[in-house]
mmCIF file of C-alpha atoms in Angstrom:
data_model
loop_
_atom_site.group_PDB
_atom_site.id
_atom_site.type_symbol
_atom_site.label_atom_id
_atom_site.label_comp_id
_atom_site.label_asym_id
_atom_site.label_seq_id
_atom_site.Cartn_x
_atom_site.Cartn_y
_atom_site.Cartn_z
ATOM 1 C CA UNK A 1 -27.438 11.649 -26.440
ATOM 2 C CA UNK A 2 -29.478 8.979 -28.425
ATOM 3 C CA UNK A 3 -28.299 5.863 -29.470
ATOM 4 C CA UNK A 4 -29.644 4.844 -33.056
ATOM 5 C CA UNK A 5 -29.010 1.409 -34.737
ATOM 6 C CA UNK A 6 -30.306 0.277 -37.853
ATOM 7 C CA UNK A 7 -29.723 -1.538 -40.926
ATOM 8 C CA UNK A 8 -29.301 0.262 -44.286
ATOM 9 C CA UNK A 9 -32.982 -0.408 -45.294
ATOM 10 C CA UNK A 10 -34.143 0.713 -41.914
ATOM 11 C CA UNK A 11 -32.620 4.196 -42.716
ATOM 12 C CA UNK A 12 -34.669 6.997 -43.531
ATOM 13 C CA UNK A 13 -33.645 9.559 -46.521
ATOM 14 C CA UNK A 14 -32.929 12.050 -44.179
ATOM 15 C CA UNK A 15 -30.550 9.749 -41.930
ATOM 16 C CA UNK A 16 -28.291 8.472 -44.791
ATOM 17 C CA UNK A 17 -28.084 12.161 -46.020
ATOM 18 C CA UNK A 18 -26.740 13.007 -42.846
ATOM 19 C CA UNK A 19 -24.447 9.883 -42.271
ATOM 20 C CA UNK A 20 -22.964 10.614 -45.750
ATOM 21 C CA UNK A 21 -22.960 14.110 -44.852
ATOM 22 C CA UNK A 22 -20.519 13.683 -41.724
ATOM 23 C CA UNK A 23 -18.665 11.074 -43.401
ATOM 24 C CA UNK A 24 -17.453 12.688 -46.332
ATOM 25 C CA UNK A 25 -16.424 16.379 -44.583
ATOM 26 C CA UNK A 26 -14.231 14.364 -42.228
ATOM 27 C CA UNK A 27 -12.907 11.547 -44.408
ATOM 28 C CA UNK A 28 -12.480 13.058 -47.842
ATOM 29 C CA UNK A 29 -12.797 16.819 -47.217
ATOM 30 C CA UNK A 30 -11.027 17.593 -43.997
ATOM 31 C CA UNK A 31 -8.405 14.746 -44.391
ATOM 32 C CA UNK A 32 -7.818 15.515 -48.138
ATOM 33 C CA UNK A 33 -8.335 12.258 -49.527
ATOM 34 C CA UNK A 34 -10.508 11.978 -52.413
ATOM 35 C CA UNK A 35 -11.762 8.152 -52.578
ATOM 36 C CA UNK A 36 -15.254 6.064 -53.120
ATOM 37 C CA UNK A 37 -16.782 7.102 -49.761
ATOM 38 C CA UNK A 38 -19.873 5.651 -50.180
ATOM 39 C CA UNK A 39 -19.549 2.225 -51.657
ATOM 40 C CA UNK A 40 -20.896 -1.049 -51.924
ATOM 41 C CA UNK A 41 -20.594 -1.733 -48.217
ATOM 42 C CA UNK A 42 -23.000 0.474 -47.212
ATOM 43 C CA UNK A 43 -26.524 -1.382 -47.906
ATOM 44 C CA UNK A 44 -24.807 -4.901 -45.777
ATOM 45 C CA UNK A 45 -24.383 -2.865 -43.579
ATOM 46 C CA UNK A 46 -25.601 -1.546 -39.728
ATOM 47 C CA UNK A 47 -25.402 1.988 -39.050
ATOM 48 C CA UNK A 48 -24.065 3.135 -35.501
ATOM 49 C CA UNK A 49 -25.158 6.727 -34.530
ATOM 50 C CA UNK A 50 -25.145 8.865 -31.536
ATOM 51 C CA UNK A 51 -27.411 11.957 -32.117
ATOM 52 C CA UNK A 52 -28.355 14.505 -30.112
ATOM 53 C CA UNK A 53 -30.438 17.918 -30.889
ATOM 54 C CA UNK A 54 -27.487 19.270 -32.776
ATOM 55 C CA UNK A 55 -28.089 16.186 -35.108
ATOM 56 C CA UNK A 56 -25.691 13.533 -35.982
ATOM 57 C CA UNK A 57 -22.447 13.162 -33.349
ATOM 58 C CA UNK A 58 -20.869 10.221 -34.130
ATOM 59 C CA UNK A 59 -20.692 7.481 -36.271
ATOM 60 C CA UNK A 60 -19.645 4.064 -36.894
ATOM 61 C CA UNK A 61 -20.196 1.154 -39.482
ATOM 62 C CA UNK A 62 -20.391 -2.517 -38.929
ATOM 63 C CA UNK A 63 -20.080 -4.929 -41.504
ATOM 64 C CA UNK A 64 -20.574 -8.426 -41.834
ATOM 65 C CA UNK A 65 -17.732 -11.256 -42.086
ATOM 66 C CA UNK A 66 -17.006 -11.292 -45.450
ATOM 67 C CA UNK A 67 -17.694 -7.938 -46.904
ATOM 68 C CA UNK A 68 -14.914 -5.798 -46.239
ATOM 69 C CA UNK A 69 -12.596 -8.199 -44.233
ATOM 70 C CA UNK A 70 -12.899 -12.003 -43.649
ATOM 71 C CA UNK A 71 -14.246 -11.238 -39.964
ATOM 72 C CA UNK A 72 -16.707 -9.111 -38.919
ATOM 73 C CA UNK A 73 -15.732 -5.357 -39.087
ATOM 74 C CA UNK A 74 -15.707 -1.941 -37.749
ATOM 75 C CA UNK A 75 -15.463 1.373 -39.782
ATOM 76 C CA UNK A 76 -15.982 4.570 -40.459
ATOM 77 C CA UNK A 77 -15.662 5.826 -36.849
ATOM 78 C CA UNK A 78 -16.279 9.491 -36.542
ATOM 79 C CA UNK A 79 -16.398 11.966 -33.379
ATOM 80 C CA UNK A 80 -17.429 14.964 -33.848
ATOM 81 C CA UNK A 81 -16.379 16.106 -30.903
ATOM 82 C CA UNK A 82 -13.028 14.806 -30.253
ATOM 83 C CA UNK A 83 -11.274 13.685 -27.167
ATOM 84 C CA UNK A 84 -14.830 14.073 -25.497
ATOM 85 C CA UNK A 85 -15.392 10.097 -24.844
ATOM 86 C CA UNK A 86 -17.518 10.508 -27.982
ATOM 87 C CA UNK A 87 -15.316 8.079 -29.641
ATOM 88 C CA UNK A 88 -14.716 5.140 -27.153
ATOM 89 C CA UNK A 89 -18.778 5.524 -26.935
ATOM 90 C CA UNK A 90 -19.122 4.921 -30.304
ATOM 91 C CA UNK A 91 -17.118 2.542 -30.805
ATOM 92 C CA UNK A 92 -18.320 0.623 -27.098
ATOM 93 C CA UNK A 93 -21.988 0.583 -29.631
ATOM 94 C CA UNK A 94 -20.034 -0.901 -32.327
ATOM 95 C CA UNK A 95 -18.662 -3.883 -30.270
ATOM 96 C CA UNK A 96 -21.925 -4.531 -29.245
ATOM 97 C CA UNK A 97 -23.584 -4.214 -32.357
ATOM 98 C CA UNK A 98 -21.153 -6.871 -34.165
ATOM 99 C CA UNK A 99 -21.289 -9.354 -30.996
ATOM 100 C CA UNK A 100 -25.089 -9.038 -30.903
ATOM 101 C CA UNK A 101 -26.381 -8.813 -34.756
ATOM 102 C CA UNK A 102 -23.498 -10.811 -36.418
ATOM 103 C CA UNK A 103 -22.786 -13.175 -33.790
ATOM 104 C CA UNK A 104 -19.157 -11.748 -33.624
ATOM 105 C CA UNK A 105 -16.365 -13.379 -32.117
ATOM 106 C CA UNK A 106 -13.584 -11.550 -33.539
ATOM 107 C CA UNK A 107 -13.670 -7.923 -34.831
ATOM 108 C CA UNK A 108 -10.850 -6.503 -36.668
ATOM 109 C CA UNK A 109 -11.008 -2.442 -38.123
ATOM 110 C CA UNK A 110 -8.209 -0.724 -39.984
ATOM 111 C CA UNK A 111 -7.029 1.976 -37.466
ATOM 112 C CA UNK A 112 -5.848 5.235 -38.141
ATOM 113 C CA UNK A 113 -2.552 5.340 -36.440
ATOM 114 C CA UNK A 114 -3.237 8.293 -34.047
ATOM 115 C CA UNK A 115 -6.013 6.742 -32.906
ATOM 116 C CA UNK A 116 -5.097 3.027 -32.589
ATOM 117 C CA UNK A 117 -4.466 3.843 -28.427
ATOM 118 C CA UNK A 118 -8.876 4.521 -28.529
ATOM 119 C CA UNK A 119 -8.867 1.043 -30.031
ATOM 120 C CA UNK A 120 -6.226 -0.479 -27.912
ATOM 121 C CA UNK A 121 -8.377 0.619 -24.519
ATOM 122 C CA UNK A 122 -11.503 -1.449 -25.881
ATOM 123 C CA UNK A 123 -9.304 -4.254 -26.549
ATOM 124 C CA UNK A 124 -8.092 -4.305 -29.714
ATOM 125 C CA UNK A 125 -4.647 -5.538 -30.201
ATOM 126 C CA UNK A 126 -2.143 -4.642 -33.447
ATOM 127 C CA UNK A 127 -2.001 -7.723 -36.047
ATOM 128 C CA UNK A 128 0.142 -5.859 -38.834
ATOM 129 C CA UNK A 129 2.684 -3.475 -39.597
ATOM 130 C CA UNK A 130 1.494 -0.156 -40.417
ATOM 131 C CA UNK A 131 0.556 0.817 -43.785
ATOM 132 C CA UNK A 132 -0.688 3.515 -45.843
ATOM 133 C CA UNK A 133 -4.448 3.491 -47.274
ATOM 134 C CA UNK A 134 -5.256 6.135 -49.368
ATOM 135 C CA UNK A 135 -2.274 8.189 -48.207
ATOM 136 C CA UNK A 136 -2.748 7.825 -44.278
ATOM 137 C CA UNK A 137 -0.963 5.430 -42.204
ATOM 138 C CA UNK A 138 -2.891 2.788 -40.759
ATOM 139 C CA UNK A 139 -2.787 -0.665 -38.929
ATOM 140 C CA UNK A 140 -4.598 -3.351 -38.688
ATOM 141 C CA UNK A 141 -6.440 -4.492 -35.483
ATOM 142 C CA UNK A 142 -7.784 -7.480 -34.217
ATOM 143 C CA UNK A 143 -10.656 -7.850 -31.318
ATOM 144 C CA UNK A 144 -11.534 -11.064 -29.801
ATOM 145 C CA UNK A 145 -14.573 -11.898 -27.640
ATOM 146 C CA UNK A 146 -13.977 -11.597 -23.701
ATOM 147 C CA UNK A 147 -15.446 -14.471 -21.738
#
């Protein structure tokens, strides 16, 4: 599995096809919620992706403080493959990715709830009630920097 980082303008054609590609089957399509996928987030962004020869296997977004959320923040987590380790990988990357690049101290990301025990394990802890974006529940979750 390769490990591929880069910053929107670093992106080839071909890699934001497929990014957009993945996101939208899972996030609109298979969940059945129509919503901006692809917004203005996107170009601030740094693009998290594990690929192997099948192509694109998982995915995540990192944003910078201030975009999306006051901190620094993770989204658009995809698996392909899921409950494979896929996602803790990805999501491991996306840590680093936000310490690293954007200096991160604290992380937060808006959880799906069935998933908020993935988050929980890599040290995320709940800082809201649970809510419902776009028609899923969700909550809030807050990282801050070991050490």
């Amino acid at each position: 599995m390769e490990l591929v980082v880069k910053h929107f303008e670093e992106l080839s054609a071909r890699e934001l096809w497929e990014i957009y590609r993945l996101r939208v089957s899972v996030f609109v399509v298979e969940q059945e919620c129509p919503y901006q996928e692809v917004d203005d987030h996107d170009p601030l962004a740094w693009h998290v992706c594990m690929r192997d020869e099948g192509g694109l296997q998982a995915y995540a977004r990192v944003l910078p403080a201030g975009t999306a959320q006051e901190e620094v923040s993770i989204g658009r987590v995809i698996s392909q493959q899921r409950r494979t380790g896929l996602g803790t990988k990805i999501v491991q990357e996306a840590i680093r990715v936000a310490e690293q690049q954007l200096g991160a101290e604290r992380i937060v990301l808006e959880a799906q709830v069935y998933a908020k025990s993935l988050y929980a394990k890599l040290g995320f802890h709940e800082v809201s009630e649970e809510f419902l974006e776009d028609g899923i529940p969700h909550v809030r979750m807050l990282r801050s920097r070991e050490g």
